[in-house]
PDB file of C-alpha atoms in Angstrom:
ATOM      1  CA  UNK A   1      12.919  16.762 -10.678  1.00 35.00           C
ATOM      2  CA  UNK A   2       9.731  15.595 -12.334  1.00 42.00           C
ATOM      3  CA  UNK A   3       7.663  17.293  -9.620  1.00 41.00           C
ATOM      4  CA  UNK A   4       6.038  20.658 -10.188  1.00 44.00           C
ATOM      5  CA  UNK A   5       5.332  22.004  -6.750  1.00 45.00           C
ATOM      6  CA  UNK A   6       5.111  20.571  -3.269  1.00 47.00           C
ATOM      7  CA  UNK A   7       1.867  18.656  -3.797  1.00 43.00           C
ATOM      8  CA  UNK A   8       2.486  17.421  -7.324  1.00 46.00           C
ATOM      9  CA  UNK A   9       1.147  14.021  -8.217  1.00 55.00           C
ATOM     10  CA  UNK A  10       0.552  11.811 -11.171  1.00 68.00           C
ATOM     11  CA  UNK A  11      -1.668   8.917 -12.141  1.00 54.00           C
ATOM     12  CA  UNK A  12      -1.125   5.577 -13.792  1.00 58.00           C
ATOM     13  CA  UNK A  13      -3.273   5.253 -16.897  1.00 59.00           C
ATOM     14  CA  UNK A  14      -5.296   8.411 -15.998  1.00 56.00           C
ATOM     15  CA  UNK A  15      -6.770   6.774 -12.899  1.00 58.00           C
ATOM     16  CA  UNK A  16      -6.653   8.042  -9.335  1.00 59.00           C
ATOM     17  CA  UNK A  17      -6.886   4.423  -8.156  1.00 70.00           C
ATOM     18  CA  UNK A  18      -3.172   4.102  -8.895  1.00 78.00           C
ATOM     19  CA  UNK A  19      -1.381   7.386  -8.382  1.00 86.00           C
ATOM     20  CA  UNK A  20       1.229   9.159  -6.318  1.00 90.00           C
ATOM     21  CA  UNK A  21       1.857  12.401  -4.490  1.00 90.00           C
ATOM     22  CA  UNK A  22       5.052  13.867  -3.145  1.00 88.00           C
ATOM     23  CA  UNK A  23       4.874  16.154  -0.151  1.00 87.00           C
ATOM     24  CA  UNK A  24       7.336  17.732   2.245  1.00 85.00           C
ATOM     25  CA  UNK A  25       6.517  17.660   5.944  1.00 81.00           C
ATOM     26  CA  UNK A  26       9.047  19.634   7.946  1.00 80.00           C
ATOM     27  CA  UNK A  27      12.318  18.643   6.322  1.00 84.00           C
ATOM     28  CA  UNK A  28      11.239  15.155   5.249  1.00 86.00           C
ATOM     29  CA  UNK A  29      10.107  14.395   1.708  1.00 90.00           C
ATOM     30  CA  UNK A  30       7.384  11.759   1.478  1.00 90.00           C
ATOM     31  CA  UNK A  31       6.215   9.895  -1.586  1.00 93.00           C
ATOM     32  CA  UNK A  32       2.700   8.489  -1.168  1.00 92.00           C
ATOM     33  CA  UNK A  33       1.841   5.743  -3.630  1.00 94.00           C
ATOM     34  CA  UNK A  34      -1.822   4.735  -3.901  1.00 91.00           C
ATOM     35  CA  UNK A  35      -2.471   1.365  -5.531  1.00 90.00           C
ATOM     36  CA  UNK A  36      -5.735   0.081  -6.924  1.00 83.00           C
ATOM     37  CA  UNK A  37      -7.347  -2.932  -5.264  1.00 78.00           C
ATOM     38  CA  UNK A  38      -5.512  -6.023  -6.573  1.00 78.00           C
ATOM     39  CA  UNK A  39      -3.072  -4.132  -8.814  1.00 85.00           C
ATOM     40  CA  UNK A  40      -1.640  -5.573 -12.004  1.00 85.00           C
ATOM     41  CA  UNK A  41       2.018  -6.292 -12.651  1.00 85.00           C
ATOM     42  CA  UNK A  42       2.129  -3.215 -14.895  1.00 87.00           C
ATOM     43  CA  UNK A  43       0.831  -1.044 -12.040  1.00 89.00           C
ATOM     44  CA  UNK A  44       3.363  -2.501  -9.588  1.00 91.00           C
ATOM     45  CA  UNK A  45       6.197  -1.986 -12.067  1.00 90.00           C
ATOM     46  CA  UNK A  46       5.054   1.638 -12.596  1.00 90.00           C
ATOM     47  CA  UNK A  47       5.014   2.213  -8.822  1.00 93.00           C
ATOM     48  CA  UNK A  48       8.464   0.630  -8.502  1.00 94.00           C
ATOM     49  CA  UNK A  49       9.808   2.955 -11.198  1.00 93.00           C
ATOM     50  CA  UNK A  50       8.373   6.007  -9.402  1.00 94.00           C
ATOM     51  CA  UNK A  51       9.893   4.862  -6.093  1.00 96.00           C
ATOM     52  CA  UNK A  52      13.285   4.246  -7.737  1.00 95.00           C
ATOM     53  CA  UNK A  53      13.223   7.718  -9.284  1.00 93.00           C
ATOM     54  CA  UNK A  54      12.595   9.246  -5.843  1.00 94.00           C
ATOM     55  CA  UNK A  55      15.074   7.518  -3.567  1.00 95.00           C
ATOM     56  CA  UNK A  56      15.466  10.753  -1.574  1.00 95.00           C
ATOM     57  CA  UNK A  57      11.856  10.465  -0.331  1.00 94.00           C
ATOM     58  CA  UNK A  58      10.403   8.217   2.372  1.00 93.00           C
ATOM     59  CA  UNK A  59       7.591   6.070   0.899  1.00 95.00           C
ATOM     60  CA  UNK A  60       4.104   5.250   2.129  1.00 94.00           C
ATOM     61  CA  UNK A  61       2.112   2.768   0.038  1.00 95.00           C
ATOM     62  CA  UNK A  62      -1.650   2.749   0.508  1.00 90.00           C
ATOM     63  CA  UNK A  63      -3.939   0.142  -0.958  1.00 89.00           C
ATOM     64  CA  UNK A  64      -7.292  -1.454  -0.352  1.00 78.00           C
ATOM     65  CA  UNK A  65      -6.449  -5.036   0.646  1.00 78.00           C
ATOM     66  CA  UNK A  66      -3.078  -6.081   2.047  1.00 78.00           C
ATOM     67  CA  UNK A  67      -2.763  -6.908   5.756  1.00 78.00           C
ATOM     68  CA  UNK A  68      -4.933  -9.455   7.565  1.00 71.00           C
ATOM     69  CA  UNK A  69      -6.032  -9.788  11.236  1.00 69.00           C
ATOM     70  CA  UNK A  70      -3.103 -12.073  12.066  1.00 74.00           C
ATOM     71  CA  UNK A  71      -0.560  -9.393  10.991  1.00 70.00           C
ATOM     72  CA  UNK A  72       0.409 -11.278   7.832  1.00 72.00           C
ATOM     73  CA  UNK A  73      -0.418 -10.297   4.277  1.00 74.00           C
ATOM     74  CA  UNK A  74      -3.923 -11.328   3.275  1.00 66.00           C
ATOM     75  CA  UNK A  75      -3.777 -14.648   1.499  1.00 63.00           C
ATOM     76  CA  UNK A  76      -5.400 -17.891   0.541  1.00 57.00           C
ATOM     77  CA  UNK A  77      -7.866 -19.054   3.144  1.00 57.00           C
ATOM     78  CA  UNK A  78      -8.282 -15.642   4.758  1.00 56.00           C
ATOM     79  CA  UNK A  79     -11.819 -14.274   4.660  1.00 53.00           C
ATOM     80  CA  UNK A  80     -10.823 -11.281   2.558  1.00 50.00           C
ATOM     81  CA  UNK A  81      -8.659 -13.313   0.172  1.00 49.00           C
ATOM     82  CA  UNK A  82      -8.154 -11.182  -2.930  1.00 48.00           C
ATOM     83  CA  UNK A  83      -7.804 -14.284  -5.095  1.00 48.00           C
ATOM     84  CA  UNK A  84     -11.433 -15.195  -4.420  1.00 49.00           C
ATOM     85  CA  UNK A  85     -12.477 -11.925  -6.006  1.00 48.00           C
ATOM     86  CA  UNK A  86      -9.967 -11.933  -8.855  1.00 52.00           C
ATOM     87  CA  UNK A  87     -10.073 -15.044 -11.015  1.00 49.00           C
ATOM     88  CA  UNK A  88      -7.047 -13.805 -12.983  1.00 53.00           C
ATOM     89  CA  UNK A  89      -4.773 -14.448  -9.986  1.00 53.00           C
ATOM     90  CA  UNK A  90      -2.787 -17.667 -10.294  1.00 55.00           C
ATOM     91  CA  UNK A  91      -1.124 -18.842  -7.063  1.00 57.00           C
ATOM     92  CA  UNK A  92       1.417 -20.867  -9.049  1.00 60.00           C
ATOM     93  CA  UNK A  93       3.219 -17.855 -10.566  1.00 63.00           C
ATOM     94  CA  UNK A  94       6.446 -16.330  -9.315  1.00 66.00           C
ATOM     95  CA  UNK A  95       5.466 -12.710  -8.475  1.00 64.00           C
ATOM     96  CA  UNK A  96       9.012 -11.475  -9.056  1.00 66.00           C
ATOM     97  CA  UNK A  97       9.313 -12.869 -12.594  1.00 69.00           C
ATOM     98  CA  UNK A  98       9.629 -10.139 -15.229  1.00 66.00           C
ATOM     99  CA  UNK A  99       8.153 -12.590 -17.757  1.00 66.00           C
ATOM    100  CA  UNK A 100       4.664 -12.474 -16.227  1.00 69.00           C
ATOM    101  CA  UNK A 101       1.761 -11.031 -18.181  1.00 72.00           C
ATOM    102  CA  UNK A 102       1.656  -7.304 -17.227  1.00 74.00           C
ATOM    103  CA  UNK A 103      -2.147  -7.553 -16.855  1.00 75.00           C
ATOM    104  CA  UNK A 104      -1.890 -10.329 -14.262  1.00 76.00           C
ATOM    105  CA  UNK A 105      -3.631  -9.346 -11.007  1.00 76.00           C
ATOM    106  CA  UNK A 106      -1.485  -9.535  -7.877  1.00 76.00           C
ATOM    107  CA  UNK A 107      -2.627 -10.635  -4.439  1.00 78.00           C
ATOM    108  CA  UNK A 108      -1.103  -9.089  -1.290  1.00 81.00           C
ATOM    109  CA  UNK A 109       1.792 -11.562  -0.986  1.00 81.00           C
ATOM    110  CA  UNK A 110       2.640 -10.911  -4.639  1.00 83.00           C
ATOM    111  CA  UNK A 111       2.525  -7.151  -3.984  1.00 87.00           C
ATOM    112  CA  UNK A 112       5.040  -7.581  -1.154  1.00 89.00           C
ATOM    113  CA  UNK A 113       7.329  -9.808  -3.247  1.00 87.00           C
ATOM    114  CA  UNK A 114       7.195  -7.661  -6.383  1.00 87.00           C
ATOM    115  CA  UNK A 115       7.158  -4.159  -4.826  1.00 92.00           C
ATOM    116  CA  UNK A 116       6.970  -3.732  -1.042  1.00 91.00           C
ATOM    117  CA  UNK A 117      10.132  -5.638  -0.204  1.00 93.00           C
ATOM    118  CA  UNK A 118      12.252  -4.215  -3.022  1.00 94.00           C
ATOM    119  CA  UNK A 119      12.976  -0.581  -2.076  1.00 96.00           C
ATOM    120  CA  UNK A 120      14.859   0.537   1.032  1.00 95.00           C
ATOM    121  CA  UNK A 121      12.960   3.833   1.220  1.00 96.00           C
ATOM    122  CA  UNK A 122       9.558   2.156   1.738  1.00 96.00           C
ATOM    123  CA  UNK A 123       8.563   2.844   5.351  1.00 93.00           C
ATOM    124  CA  UNK A 124       4.822   2.040   5.498  1.00 92.00           C
ATOM    125  CA  UNK A 125       2.232  -0.109   3.728  1.00 92.00           C
ATOM    126  CA  UNK A 126      -1.270   0.856   4.890  1.00 89.00           C
ATOM    127  CA  UNK A 127      -4.456  -0.975   3.946  1.00 86.00           C
ATOM    128  CA  UNK A 128      -8.059  -1.552   4.942  1.00 78.00           C
ATOM    129  CA  UNK A 129     -10.706  -3.955   3.570  1.00 70.00           C
ATOM    130  CA  UNK A 130     -10.586  -6.403   6.487  1.00 67.00           C
ATOM    131  CA  UNK A 131     -13.101  -5.163   9.065  1.00 66.00           C
ATOM    132  CA  UNK A 132     -11.603  -5.652  12.450  1.00 65.00           C
ATOM    133  CA  UNK A 133     -12.533  -2.954  14.969  1.00 65.00           C
ATOM    134  CA  UNK A 134      -8.863  -2.337  15.769  1.00 70.00           C
ATOM    135  CA  UNK A 135      -5.744  -1.014  14.142  1.00 78.00           C
ATOM    136  CA  UNK A 136      -3.376  -3.924  13.448  1.00 80.00           C
ATOM    137  CA  UNK A 137       0.277  -3.456  12.613  1.00 83.00           C
ATOM    138  CA  UNK A 138       3.412  -5.452  12.124  1.00 88.00           C
ATOM    139  CA  UNK A 139       6.947  -4.698  11.093  1.00 92.00           C
ATOM    140  CA  UNK A 140       8.796  -6.703   8.478  1.00 93.00           C
ATOM    141  CA  UNK A 141      12.205  -6.463   6.915  1.00 96.00           C
ATOM    142  CA  UNK A 142      12.645  -5.530   3.258  1.00 95.00           C
ATOM    143  CA  UNK A 143      15.306  -7.001   0.988  1.00 95.00           C
ATOM    144  CA  UNK A 144      17.700  -4.118   1.821  1.00 94.00           C
ATOM    145  CA  UNK A 145      17.322  -4.662   5.572  1.00 96.00           C
ATOM    146  CA  UNK A 146      14.914  -1.744   6.004  1.00 93.00           C
ATOM    147  CA  UNK A 147      12.007  -1.933   8.424  1.00 94.00           C
ATOM    148  CA  UNK A 148       8.572  -1.635   6.810  1.00 94.00           C
ATOM    149  CA  UNK A 149       5.633  -0.959   9.104  1.00 91.00           C
ATOM    150  CA  UNK A 150       2.459  -2.576   7.759  1.00 92.00           C
ATOM    151  CA  UNK A 151      -0.886  -1.322   9.060  1.00 89.00           C
ATOM    152  CA  UNK A 152      -4.454  -2.559   8.747  1.00 85.00           C
ATOM    153  CA  UNK A 153      -6.729   0.412   9.379  1.00 83.00           C
ATOM    154  CA  UNK A 154     -10.350  -0.060   8.401  1.00 74.00           C
ATOM    155  CA  UNK A 155     -12.296   2.965   9.701  1.00 66.00           C
ATOM    156  CA  UNK A 156     -15.533   1.479   8.377  1.00 62.00           C
ATOM    157  CA  UNK A 157     -15.031  -1.611  10.527  1.00 61.00           C
ATOM    158  CA  UNK A 158     -13.887   0.416  13.533  1.00 62.00           C
ATOM    159  CA  UNK A 159     -16.949   2.654  13.228  1.00 60.00           C
ATOM    160  CA  UNK A 160     -19.423  -0.105  12.570  1.00 59.00           C
ATOM    161  CA  UNK A 161     -22.795   1.004  13.861  1.00 56.00           C
ATOM    162  CA  UNK A 162     -25.659  -1.478  13.705  1.00 55.00           C
ATOM    163  CA  UNK A 163     -28.031   1.388  12.814  1.00 59.00           C
ATOM    164  CA  UNK A 164     -25.723   2.582  10.026  1.00 59.00           C
ATOM    165  CA  UNK A 165     -23.961  -0.516   8.664  1.00 57.00           C
ATOM    166  CA  UNK A 166     -21.796   1.520   6.297  1.00 56.00           C
ATOM    167  CA  UNK A 167     -20.161   3.441   9.119  1.00 55.00           C
ATOM    168  CA  UNK A 168     -20.090   7.185   9.510  1.00 59.00           C
ATOM    169  CA  UNK A 169     -17.286   7.996   7.099  1.00 60.00           C
ATOM    170  CA  UNK A 170     -14.441   7.954   9.617  1.00 64.00           C
ATOM    171  CA  UNK A 171     -10.876   8.358   8.391  1.00 69.00           C
ATOM    172  CA  UNK A 172      -7.531   7.535   9.939  1.00 72.00           C
ATOM    173  CA  UNK A 173      -5.122  10.342  10.769  1.00 76.00           C
ATOM    174  CA  UNK A 174      -1.455   9.511  11.281  1.00 76.00           C
ATOM    175  CA  UNK A 175       0.762  12.063  13.012  1.00 77.00           C
ATOM    176  CA  UNK A 176       4.520  12.081  12.490  1.00 71.00           C
ATOM    177  CA  UNK A 177       7.299  13.946  14.252  1.00 73.00           C
ATOM    178  CA  UNK A 178      10.713  14.168  12.697  1.00 71.00           C
ATOM    179  CA  UNK A 179      12.411  13.145  15.960  1.00 68.00           C
ATOM    180  CA  UNK A 180      10.412   9.898  16.069  1.00 59.00           C
ATOM    181  CA  UNK A 181       8.461  10.694  19.248  1.00 63.00           C
ATOM    182  CA  UNK A 182       4.712  10.271  19.436  1.00 58.00           C
ATOM    183  CA  UNK A 183       2.602  13.273  18.525  1.00 65.00           C
ATOM    184  CA  UNK A 184      -0.116  14.152  21.007  1.00 60.00           C
TER     185      UNK A 184
END
């Protein structure tokens, strides 16, 4: 194994913005992939390689902008549309093409097409960015027939206080039980 210890992790291009950690909770191995906001094709390919090398682990992908209020991936016309903020994104490209420029910036639908849908061990994609006041989730089916739970969790938006417009630094805690029941 390329892991050195239970909490080993590595970075893409020496940046924590795109990195991974592998942890064991109970008897389940989890691989947590963190992607930079609007990752490049090279970053998505790197993450895909890490996921493929760790097919024995369940995968959680976290990233800044992915899911929108309507439970679909954030896209053109949505208020948080990544393409508005990244002029390198070209809606006419095929996100699954290996011939794309590796520095091309991917929007959320491209992230799903190029990475999220491709590995049967991906269980969760968790994002923020879209202030909502609620936790939004949907479940979609990956190419291998696996169920991927997508979550929009924006603690800053949930904790929006008019006297402190940046929020109070809340975080989201997810609790898992190996038998699939809700943790209290």
